[in-house]
The first five atom37 places (N, CA, C, CB, O) and aatype in JSON, in Angstrom:
{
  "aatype": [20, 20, 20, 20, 20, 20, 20, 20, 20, 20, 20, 20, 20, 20, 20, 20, 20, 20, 20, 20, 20, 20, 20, 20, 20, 20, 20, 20, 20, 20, 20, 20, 20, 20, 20, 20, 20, 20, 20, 20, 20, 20, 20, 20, 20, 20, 20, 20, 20, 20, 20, 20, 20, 20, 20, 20, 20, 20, 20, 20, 20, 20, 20, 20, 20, 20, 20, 20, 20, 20, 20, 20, 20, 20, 20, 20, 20, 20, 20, 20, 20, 20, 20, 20, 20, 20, 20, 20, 20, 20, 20, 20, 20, 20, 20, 20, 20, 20, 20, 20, 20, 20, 20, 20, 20, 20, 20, 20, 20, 20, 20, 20, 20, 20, 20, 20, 20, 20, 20, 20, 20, 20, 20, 20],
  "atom_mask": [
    [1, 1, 1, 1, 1],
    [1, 1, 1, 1, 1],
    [1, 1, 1, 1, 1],
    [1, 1, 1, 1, 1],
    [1, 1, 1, 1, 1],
    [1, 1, 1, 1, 1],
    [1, 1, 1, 1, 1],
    [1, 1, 1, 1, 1],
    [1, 1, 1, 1, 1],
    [1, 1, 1, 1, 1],
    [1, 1, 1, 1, 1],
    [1, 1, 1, 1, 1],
    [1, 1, 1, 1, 1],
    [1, 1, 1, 1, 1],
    [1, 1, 1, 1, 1],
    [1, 1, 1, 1, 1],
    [1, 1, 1, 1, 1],
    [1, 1, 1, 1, 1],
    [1, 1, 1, 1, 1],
    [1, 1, 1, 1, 1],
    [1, 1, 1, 1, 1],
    [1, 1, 1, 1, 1],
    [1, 1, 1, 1, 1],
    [1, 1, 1, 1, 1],
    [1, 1, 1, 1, 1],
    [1, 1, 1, 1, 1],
    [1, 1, 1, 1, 1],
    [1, 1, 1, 1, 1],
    [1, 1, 1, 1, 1],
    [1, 1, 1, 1, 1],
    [1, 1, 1, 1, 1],
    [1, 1, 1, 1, 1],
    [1, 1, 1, 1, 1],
    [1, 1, 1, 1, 1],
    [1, 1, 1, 1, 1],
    [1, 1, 1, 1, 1],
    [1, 1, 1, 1, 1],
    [1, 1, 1, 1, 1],
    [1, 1, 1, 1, 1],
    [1, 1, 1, 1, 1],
    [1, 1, 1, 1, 1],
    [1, 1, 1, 1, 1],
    [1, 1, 1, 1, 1],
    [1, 1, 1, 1, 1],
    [1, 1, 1, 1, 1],
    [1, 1, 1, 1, 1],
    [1, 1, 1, 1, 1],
    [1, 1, 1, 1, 1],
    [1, 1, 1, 1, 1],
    [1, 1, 1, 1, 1],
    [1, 1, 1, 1, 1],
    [1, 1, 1, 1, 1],
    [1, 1, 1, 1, 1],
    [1, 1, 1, 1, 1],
    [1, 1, 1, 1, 1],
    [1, 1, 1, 1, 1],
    [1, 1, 1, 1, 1],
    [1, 1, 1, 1, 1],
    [1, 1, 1, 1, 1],
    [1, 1, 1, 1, 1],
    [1, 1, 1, 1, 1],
    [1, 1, 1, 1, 1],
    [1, 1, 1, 1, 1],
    [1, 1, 1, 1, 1],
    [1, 1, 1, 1, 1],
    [1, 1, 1, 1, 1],
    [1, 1, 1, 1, 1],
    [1, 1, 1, 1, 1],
    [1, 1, 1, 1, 1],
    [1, 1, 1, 1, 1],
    [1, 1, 1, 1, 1],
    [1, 1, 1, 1, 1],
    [1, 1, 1, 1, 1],
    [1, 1, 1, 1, 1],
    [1, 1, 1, 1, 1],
    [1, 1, 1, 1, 1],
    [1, 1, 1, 1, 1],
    [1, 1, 1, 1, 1],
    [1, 1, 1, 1, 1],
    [1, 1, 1, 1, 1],
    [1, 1, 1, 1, 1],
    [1, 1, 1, 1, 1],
    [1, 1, 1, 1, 1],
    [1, 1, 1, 1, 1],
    [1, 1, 1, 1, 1],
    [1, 1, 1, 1, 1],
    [1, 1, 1, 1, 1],
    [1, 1, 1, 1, 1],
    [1, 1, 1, 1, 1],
    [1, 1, 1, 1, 1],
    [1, 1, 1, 1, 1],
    [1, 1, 1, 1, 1],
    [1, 1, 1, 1, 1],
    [1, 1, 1, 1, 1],
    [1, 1, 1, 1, 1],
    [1, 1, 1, 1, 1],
    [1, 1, 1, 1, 1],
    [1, 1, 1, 1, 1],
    [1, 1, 1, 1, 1],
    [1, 1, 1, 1, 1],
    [1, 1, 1, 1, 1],
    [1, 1, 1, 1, 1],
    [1, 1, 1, 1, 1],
    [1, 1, 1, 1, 1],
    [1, 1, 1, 1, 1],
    [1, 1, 1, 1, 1],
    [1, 1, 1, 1, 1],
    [1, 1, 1, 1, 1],
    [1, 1, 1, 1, 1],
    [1, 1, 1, 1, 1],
    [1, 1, 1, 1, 1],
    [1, 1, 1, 1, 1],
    [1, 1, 1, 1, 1],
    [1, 1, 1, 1, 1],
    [1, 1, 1, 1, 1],
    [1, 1, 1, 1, 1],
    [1, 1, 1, 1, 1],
    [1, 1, 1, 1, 1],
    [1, 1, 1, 1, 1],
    [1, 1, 1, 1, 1],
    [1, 1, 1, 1, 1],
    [1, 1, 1, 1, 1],
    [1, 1, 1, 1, 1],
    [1, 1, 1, 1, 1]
  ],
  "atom_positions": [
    [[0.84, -1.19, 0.0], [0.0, 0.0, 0.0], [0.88, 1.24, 0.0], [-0.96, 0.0, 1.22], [1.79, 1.43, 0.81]],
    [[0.53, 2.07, -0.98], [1.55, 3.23, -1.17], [0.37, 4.51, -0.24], [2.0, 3.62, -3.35], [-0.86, 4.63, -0.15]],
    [[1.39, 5.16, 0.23], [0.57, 6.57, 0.74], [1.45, 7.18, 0.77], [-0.21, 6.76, 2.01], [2.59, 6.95, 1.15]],
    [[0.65, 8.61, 0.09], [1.12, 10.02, -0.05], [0.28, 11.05, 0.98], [0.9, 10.48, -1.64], [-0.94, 11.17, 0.9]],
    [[0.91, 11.63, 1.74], [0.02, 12.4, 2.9], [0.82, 13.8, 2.66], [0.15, 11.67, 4.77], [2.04, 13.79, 2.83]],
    [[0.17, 15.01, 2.27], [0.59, 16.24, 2.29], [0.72, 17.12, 4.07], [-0.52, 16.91, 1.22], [0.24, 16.69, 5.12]],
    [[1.3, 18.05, 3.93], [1.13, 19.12, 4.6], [1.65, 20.25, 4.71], [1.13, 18.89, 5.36], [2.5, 20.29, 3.82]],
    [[1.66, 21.49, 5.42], [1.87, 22.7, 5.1], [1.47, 23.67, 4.55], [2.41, 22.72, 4.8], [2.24, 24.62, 4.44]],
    [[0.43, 23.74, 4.14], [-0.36, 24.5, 3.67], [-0.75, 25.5, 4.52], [-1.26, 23.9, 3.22], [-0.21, 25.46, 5.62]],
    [[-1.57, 26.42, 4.3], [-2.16, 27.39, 4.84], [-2.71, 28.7, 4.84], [-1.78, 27.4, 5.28], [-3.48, 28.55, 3.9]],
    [[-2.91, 30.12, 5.29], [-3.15, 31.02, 4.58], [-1.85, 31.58, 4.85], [-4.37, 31.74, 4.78], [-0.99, 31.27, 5.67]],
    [[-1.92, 32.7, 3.73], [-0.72, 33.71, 3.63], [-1.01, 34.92, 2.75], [0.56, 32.99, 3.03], [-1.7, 34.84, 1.73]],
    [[-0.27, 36.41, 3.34], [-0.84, 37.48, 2.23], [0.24, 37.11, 0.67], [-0.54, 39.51, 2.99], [1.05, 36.21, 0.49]],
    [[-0.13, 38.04, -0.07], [0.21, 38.32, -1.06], [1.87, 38.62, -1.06], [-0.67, 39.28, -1.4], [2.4, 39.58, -0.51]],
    [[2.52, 37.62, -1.76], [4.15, 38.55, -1.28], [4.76, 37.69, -0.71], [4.19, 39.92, -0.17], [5.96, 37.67, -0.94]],
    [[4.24, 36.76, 0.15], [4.52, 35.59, 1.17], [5.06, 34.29, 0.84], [3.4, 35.27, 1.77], [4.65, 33.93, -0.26]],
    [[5.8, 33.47, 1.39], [6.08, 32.24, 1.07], [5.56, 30.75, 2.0], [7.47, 32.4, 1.02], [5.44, 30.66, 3.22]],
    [[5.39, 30.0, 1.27], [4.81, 28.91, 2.2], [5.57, 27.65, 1.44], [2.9, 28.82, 2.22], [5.94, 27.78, 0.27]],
    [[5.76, 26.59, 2.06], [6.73, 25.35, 2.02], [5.37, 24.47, 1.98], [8.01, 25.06, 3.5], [4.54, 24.69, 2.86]],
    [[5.06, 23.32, 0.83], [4.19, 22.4, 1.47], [5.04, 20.92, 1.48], [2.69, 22.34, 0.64], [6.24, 21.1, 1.28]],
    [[4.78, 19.96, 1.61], [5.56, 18.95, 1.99], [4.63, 17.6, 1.35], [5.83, 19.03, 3.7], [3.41, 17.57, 1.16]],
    [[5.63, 16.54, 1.09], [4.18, 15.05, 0.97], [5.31, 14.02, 1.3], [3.1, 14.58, -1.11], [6.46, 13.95, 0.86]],
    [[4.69, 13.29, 2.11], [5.58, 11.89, 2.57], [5.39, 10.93, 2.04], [5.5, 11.4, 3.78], [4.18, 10.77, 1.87]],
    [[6.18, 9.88, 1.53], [5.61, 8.93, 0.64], [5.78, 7.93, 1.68], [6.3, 8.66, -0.85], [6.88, 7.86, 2.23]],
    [[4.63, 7.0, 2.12], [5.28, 5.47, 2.68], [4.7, 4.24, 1.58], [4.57, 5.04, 4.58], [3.75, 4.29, 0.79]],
    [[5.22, 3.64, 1.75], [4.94, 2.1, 1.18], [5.96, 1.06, 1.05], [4.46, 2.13, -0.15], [7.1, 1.52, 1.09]],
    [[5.89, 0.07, 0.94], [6.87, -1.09, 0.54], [7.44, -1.26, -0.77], [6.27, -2.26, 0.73], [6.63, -1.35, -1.68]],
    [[8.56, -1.32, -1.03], [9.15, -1.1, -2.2], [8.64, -0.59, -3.06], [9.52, -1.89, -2.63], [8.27, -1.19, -4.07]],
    [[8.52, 0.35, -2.92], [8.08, 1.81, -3.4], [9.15, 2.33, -4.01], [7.63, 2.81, -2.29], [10.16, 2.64, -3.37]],
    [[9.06, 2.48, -5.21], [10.43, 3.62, -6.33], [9.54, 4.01, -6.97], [11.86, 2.98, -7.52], [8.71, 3.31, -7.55]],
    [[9.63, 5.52, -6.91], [8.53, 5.97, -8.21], [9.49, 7.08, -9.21], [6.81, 7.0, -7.45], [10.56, 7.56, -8.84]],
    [[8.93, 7.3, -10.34], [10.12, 7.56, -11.47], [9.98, 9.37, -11.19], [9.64, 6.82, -13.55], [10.79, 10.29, -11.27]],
    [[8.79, 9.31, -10.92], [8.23, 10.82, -11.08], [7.85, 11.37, -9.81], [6.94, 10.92, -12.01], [7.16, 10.52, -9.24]],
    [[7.95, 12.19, -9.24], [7.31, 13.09, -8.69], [6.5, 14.58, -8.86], [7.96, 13.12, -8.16], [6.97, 15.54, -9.48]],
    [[5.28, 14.57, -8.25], [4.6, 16.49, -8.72], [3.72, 16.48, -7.78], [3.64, 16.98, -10.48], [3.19, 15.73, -6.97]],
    [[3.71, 18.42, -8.43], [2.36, 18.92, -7.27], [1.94, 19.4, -8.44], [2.49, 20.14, -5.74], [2.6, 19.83, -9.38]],
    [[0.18, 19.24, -8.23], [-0.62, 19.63, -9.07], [-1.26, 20.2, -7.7], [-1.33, 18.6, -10.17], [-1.0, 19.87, -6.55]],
    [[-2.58, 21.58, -8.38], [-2.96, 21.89, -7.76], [-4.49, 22.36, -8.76], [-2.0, 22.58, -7.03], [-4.52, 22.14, -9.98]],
    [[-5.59, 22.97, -8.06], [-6.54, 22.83, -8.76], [-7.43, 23.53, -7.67], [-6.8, 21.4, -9.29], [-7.77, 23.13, -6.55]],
    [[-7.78, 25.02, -8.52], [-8.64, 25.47, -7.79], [-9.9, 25.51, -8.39], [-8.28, 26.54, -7.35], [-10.01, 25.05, -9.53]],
    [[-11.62, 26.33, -7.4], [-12.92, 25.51, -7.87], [-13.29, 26.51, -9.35], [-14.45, 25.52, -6.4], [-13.36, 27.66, -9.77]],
    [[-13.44, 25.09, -9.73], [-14.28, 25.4, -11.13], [-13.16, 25.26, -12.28], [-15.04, 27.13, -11.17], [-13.3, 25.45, -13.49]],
    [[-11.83, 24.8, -11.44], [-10.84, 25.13, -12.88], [-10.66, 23.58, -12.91], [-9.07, 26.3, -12.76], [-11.31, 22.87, -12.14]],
    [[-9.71, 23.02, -13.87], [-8.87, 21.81, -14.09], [-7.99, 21.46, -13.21], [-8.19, 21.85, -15.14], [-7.47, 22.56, -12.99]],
    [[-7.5, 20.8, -12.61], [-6.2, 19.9, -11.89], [-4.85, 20.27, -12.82], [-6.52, 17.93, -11.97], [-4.83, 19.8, -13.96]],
    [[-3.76, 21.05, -12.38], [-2.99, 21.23, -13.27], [-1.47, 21.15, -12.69], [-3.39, 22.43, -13.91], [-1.1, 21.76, -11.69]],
    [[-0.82, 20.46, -13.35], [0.77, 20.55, -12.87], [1.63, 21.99, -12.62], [1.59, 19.82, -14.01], [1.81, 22.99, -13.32]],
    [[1.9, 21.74, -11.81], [2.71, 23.0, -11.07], [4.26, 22.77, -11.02], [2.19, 23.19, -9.44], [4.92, 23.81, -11.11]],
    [[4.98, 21.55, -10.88], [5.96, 21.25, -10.9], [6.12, 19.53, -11.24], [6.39, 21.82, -9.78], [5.44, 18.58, -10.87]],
    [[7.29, 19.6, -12.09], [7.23, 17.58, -11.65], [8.77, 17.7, -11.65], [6.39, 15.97, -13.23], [9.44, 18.62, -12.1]],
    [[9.28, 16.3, -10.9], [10.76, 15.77, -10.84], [11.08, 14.57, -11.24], [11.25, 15.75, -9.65], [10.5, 13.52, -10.94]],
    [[12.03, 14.7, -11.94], [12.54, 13.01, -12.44], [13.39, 12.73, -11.6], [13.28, 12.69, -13.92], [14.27, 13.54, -11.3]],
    [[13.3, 11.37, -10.99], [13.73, 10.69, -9.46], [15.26, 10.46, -9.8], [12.81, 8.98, -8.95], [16.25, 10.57, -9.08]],
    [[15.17, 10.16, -10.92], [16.46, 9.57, -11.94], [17.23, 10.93, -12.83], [15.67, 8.3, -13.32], [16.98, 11.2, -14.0]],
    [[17.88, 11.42, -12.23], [18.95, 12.44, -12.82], [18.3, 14.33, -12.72], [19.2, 11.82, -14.77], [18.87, 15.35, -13.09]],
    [[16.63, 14.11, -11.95], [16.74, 15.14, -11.31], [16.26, 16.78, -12.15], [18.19, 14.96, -10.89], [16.43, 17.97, -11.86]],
    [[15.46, 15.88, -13.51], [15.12, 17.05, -14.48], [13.75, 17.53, -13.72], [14.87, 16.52, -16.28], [13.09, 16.84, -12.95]],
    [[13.51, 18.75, -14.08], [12.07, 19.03, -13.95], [10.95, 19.62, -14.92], [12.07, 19.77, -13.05], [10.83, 19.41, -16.13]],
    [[10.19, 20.39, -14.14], [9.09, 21.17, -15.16], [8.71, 21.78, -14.22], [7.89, 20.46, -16.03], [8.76, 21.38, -13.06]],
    [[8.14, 23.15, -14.71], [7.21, 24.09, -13.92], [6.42, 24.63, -14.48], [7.66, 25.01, -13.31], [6.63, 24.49, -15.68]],
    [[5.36, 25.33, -14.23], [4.02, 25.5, -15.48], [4.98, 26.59, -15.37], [1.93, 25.61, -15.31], [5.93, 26.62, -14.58]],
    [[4.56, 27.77, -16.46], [5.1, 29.04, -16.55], [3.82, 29.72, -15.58], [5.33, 29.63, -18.28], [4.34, 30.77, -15.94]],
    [[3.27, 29.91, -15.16], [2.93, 30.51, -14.21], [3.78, 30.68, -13.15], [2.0, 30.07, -13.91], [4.45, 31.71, -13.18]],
    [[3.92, 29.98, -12.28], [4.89, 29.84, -11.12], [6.69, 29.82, -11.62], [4.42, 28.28, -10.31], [7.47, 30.0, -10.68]],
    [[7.1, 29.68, -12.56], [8.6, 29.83, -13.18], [9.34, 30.54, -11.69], [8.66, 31.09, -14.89], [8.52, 30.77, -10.8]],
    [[10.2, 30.75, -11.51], [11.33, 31.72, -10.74], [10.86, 31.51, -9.44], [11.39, 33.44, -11.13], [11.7, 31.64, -8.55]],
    [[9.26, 31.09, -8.99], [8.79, 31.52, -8.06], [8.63, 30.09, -6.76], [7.52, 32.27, -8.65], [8.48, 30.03, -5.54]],
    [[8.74, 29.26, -7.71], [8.02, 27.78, -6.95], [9.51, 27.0, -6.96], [6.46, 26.71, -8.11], [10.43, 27.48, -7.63]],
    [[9.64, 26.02, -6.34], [10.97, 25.33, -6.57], [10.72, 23.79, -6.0], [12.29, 26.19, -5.72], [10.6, 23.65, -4.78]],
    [[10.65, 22.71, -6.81], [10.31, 21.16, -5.96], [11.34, 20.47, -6.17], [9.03, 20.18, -6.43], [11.98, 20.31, -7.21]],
    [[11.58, 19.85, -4.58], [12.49, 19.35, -4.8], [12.28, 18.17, -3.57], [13.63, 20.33, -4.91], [11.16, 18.11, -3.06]],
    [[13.13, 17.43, -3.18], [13.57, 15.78, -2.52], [13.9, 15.15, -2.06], [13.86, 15.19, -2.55], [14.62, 14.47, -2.79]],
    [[13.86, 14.66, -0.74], [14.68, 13.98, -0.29], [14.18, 12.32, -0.4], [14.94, 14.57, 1.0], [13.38, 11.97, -1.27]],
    [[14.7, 11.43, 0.52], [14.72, 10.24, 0.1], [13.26, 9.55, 0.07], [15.67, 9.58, 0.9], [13.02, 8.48, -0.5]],
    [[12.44, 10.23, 0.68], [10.65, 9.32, 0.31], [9.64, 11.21, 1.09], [10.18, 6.77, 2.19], [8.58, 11.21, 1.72]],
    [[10.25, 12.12, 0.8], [9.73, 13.18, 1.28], [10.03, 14.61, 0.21], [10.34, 13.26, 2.74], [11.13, 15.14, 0.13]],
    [[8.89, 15.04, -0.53], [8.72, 15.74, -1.87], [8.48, 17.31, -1.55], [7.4, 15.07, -2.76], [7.26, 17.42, -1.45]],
    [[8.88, 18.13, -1.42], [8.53, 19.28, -0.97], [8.54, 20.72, -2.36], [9.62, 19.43, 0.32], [9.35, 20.81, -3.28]],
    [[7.55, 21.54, -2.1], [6.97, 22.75, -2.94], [7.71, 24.25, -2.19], [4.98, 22.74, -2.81], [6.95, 24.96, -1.53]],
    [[8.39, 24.44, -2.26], [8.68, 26.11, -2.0], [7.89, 26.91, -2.65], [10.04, 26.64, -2.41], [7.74, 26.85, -3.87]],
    [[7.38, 27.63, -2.0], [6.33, 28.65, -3.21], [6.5, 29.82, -2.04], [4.13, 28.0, -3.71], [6.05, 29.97, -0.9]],
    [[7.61, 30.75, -3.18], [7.52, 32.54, -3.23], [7.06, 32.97, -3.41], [7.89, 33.32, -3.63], [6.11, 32.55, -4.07]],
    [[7.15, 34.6, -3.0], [6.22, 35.78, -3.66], [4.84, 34.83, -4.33], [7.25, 36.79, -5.13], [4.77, 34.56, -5.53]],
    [[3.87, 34.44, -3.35], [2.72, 34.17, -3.34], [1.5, 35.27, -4.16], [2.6, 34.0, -1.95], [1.24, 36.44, -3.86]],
    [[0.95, 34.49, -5.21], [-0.48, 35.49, -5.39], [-1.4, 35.05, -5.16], [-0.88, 36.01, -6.53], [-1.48, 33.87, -4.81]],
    [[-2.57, 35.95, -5.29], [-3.73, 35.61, -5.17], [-4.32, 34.3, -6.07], [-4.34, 36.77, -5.39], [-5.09, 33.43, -5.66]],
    [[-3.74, 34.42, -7.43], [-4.14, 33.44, -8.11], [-3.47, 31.97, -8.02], [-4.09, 33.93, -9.27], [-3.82, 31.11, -8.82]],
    [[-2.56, 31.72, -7.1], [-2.1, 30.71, -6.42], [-3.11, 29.86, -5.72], [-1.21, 31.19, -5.59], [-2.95, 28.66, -5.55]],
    [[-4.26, 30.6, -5.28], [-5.02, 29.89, -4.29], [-5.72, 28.64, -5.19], [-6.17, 30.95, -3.5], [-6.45, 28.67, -6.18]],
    [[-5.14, 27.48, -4.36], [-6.23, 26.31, -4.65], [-5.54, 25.53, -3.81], [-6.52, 25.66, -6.24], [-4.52, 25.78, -3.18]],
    [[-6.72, 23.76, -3.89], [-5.98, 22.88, -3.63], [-4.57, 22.04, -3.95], [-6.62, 22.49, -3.67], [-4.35, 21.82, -5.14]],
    [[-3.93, 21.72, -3.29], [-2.36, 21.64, -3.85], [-2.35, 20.12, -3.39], [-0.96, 22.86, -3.02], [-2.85, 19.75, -2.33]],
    [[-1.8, 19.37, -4.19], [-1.83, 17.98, -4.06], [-0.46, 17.26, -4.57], [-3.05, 17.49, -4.83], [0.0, 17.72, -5.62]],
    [[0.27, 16.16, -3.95], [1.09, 15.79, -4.59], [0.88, 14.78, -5.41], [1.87, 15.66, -3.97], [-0.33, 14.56, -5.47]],
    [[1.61, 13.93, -6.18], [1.43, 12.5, -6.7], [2.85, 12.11, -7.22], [0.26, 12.39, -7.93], [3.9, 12.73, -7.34]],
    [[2.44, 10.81, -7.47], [3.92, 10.04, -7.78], [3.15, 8.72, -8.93], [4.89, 9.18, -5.85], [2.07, 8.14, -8.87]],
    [[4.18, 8.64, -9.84], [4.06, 7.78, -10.66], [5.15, 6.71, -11.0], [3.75, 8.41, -11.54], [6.28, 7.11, -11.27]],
    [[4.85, 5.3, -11.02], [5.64, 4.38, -10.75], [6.72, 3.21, -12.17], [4.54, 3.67, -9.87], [7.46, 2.23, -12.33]],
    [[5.84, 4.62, -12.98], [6.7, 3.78, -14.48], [7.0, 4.78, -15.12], [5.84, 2.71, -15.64], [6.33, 5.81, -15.03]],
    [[8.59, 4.64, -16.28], [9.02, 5.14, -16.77], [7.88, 5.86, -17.82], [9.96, 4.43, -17.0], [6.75, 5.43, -18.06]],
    [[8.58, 7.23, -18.45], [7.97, 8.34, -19.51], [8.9, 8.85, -20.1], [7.19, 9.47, -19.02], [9.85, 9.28, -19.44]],
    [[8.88, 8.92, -21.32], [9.25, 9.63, -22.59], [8.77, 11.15, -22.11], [8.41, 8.95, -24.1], [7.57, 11.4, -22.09]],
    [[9.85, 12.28, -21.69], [9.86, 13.37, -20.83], [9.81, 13.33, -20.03], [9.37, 14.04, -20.82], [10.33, 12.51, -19.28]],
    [[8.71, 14.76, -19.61], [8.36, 14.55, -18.12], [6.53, 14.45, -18.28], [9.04, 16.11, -16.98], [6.07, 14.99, -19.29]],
    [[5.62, 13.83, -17.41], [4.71, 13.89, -17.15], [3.49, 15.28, -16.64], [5.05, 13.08, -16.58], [3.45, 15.64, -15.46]],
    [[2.84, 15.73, -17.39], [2.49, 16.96, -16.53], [1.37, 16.82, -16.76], [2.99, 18.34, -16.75], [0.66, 17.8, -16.49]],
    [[0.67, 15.57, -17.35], [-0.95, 15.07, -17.22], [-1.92, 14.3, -15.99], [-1.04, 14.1, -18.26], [-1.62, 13.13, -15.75]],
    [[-3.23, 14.99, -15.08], [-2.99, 13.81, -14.17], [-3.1, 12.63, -14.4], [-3.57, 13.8, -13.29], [-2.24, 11.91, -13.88]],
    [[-4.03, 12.05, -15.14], [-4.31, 10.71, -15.61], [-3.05, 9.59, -15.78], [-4.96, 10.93, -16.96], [-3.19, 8.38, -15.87]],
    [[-1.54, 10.5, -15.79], [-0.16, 9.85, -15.83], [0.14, 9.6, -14.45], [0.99, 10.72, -16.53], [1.1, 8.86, -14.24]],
    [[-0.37, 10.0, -13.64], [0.4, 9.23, -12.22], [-1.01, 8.67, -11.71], [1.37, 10.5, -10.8], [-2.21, 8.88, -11.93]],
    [[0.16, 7.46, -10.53], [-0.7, 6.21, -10.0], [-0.93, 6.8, -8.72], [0.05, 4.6, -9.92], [-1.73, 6.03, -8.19]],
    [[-0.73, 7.62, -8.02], [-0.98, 7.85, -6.47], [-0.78, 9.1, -6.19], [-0.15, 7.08, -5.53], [0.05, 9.85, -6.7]],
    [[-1.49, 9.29, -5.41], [-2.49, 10.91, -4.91], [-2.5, 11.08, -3.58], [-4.25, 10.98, -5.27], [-2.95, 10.17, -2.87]],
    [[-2.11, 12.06, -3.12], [-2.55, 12.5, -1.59], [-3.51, 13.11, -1.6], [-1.74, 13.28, -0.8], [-4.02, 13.43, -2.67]],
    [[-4.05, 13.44, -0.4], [-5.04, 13.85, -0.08], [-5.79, 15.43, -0.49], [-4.8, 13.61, 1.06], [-6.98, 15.66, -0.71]],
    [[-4.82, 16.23, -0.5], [-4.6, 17.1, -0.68], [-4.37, 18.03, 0.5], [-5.29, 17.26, -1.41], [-4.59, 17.6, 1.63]],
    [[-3.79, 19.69, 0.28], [-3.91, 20.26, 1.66], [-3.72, 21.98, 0.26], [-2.23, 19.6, 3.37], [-3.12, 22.11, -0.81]],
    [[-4.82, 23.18, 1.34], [-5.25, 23.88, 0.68], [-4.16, 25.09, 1.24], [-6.76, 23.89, 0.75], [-3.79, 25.16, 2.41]],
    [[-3.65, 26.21, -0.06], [-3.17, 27.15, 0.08], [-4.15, 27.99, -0.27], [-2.09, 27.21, -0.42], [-4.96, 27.85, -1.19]],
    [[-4.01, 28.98, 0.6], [-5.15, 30.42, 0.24], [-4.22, 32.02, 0.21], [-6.6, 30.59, 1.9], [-3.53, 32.38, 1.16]],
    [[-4.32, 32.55, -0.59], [-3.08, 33.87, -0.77], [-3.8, 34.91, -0.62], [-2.21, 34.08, -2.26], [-4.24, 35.46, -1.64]],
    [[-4.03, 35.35, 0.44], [-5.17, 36.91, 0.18], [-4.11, 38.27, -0.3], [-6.15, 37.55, 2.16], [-2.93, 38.36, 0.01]],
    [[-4.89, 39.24, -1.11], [-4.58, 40.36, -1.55], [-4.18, 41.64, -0.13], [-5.89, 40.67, -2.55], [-3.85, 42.8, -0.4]]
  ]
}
């Protein structure tokens, strides 16, 4: 049984930085990919960052570019997110996917496991 459990989230003004975090447990557990997607109401689920486990490439939507930074340690995935906006606010979720990809992945339907989620809110 694989589990992904987020946290760190929270509110913050405009300008602000917040760290969120996701722990991976399970039994032989290697996953190729790591990301945070996030998805606020009424919009799509959308990649925000992903990491390749294996040599460490990434992706960032251009929204967040300069501003967001994901990165890794050995079963623990973490989101830096700077200079916070308003349009940041949604649910922020991690996931991990357990088989190789031609690039990087930035579709959700491409990863096998989901946390729960945990919500950032950025007021003006």
């Amino acid at each position: 049984q694989v589990q992904l459990v987020e946290s760190g989230g929270g509110s913050v003004q405009a300008g602000g930085s917040l760290r969120v975090s996701c722990v991976v447990s399970g039994t032989d557990y290697s996953p190729y990919y790591m990301a945070w997607f996030r998805q606020a109401p009424g919009k799509e689920r959308e990649a925000v960052a992903v990491i390749a486990i294996g040599g460490g490439r990434t992706y960032y939507a251009d929204s967040v570019k300069s501003r967001f930074t994901i990165s890794r340690d050995t079963m623990t995935q973490y989101l830096q997110m700077n200079s916070l906006k308003p349009e940041d606010t949604a649910m922020y979720y991690c996931a991990a996917r357990r088989s190789a990809y031609s690039g990087l992945p930035t579709r959700h339907h491409e990863y096998d496991y989901w946390g729960q989620g945990t919500q950032v809110t950025v007021s003006s």
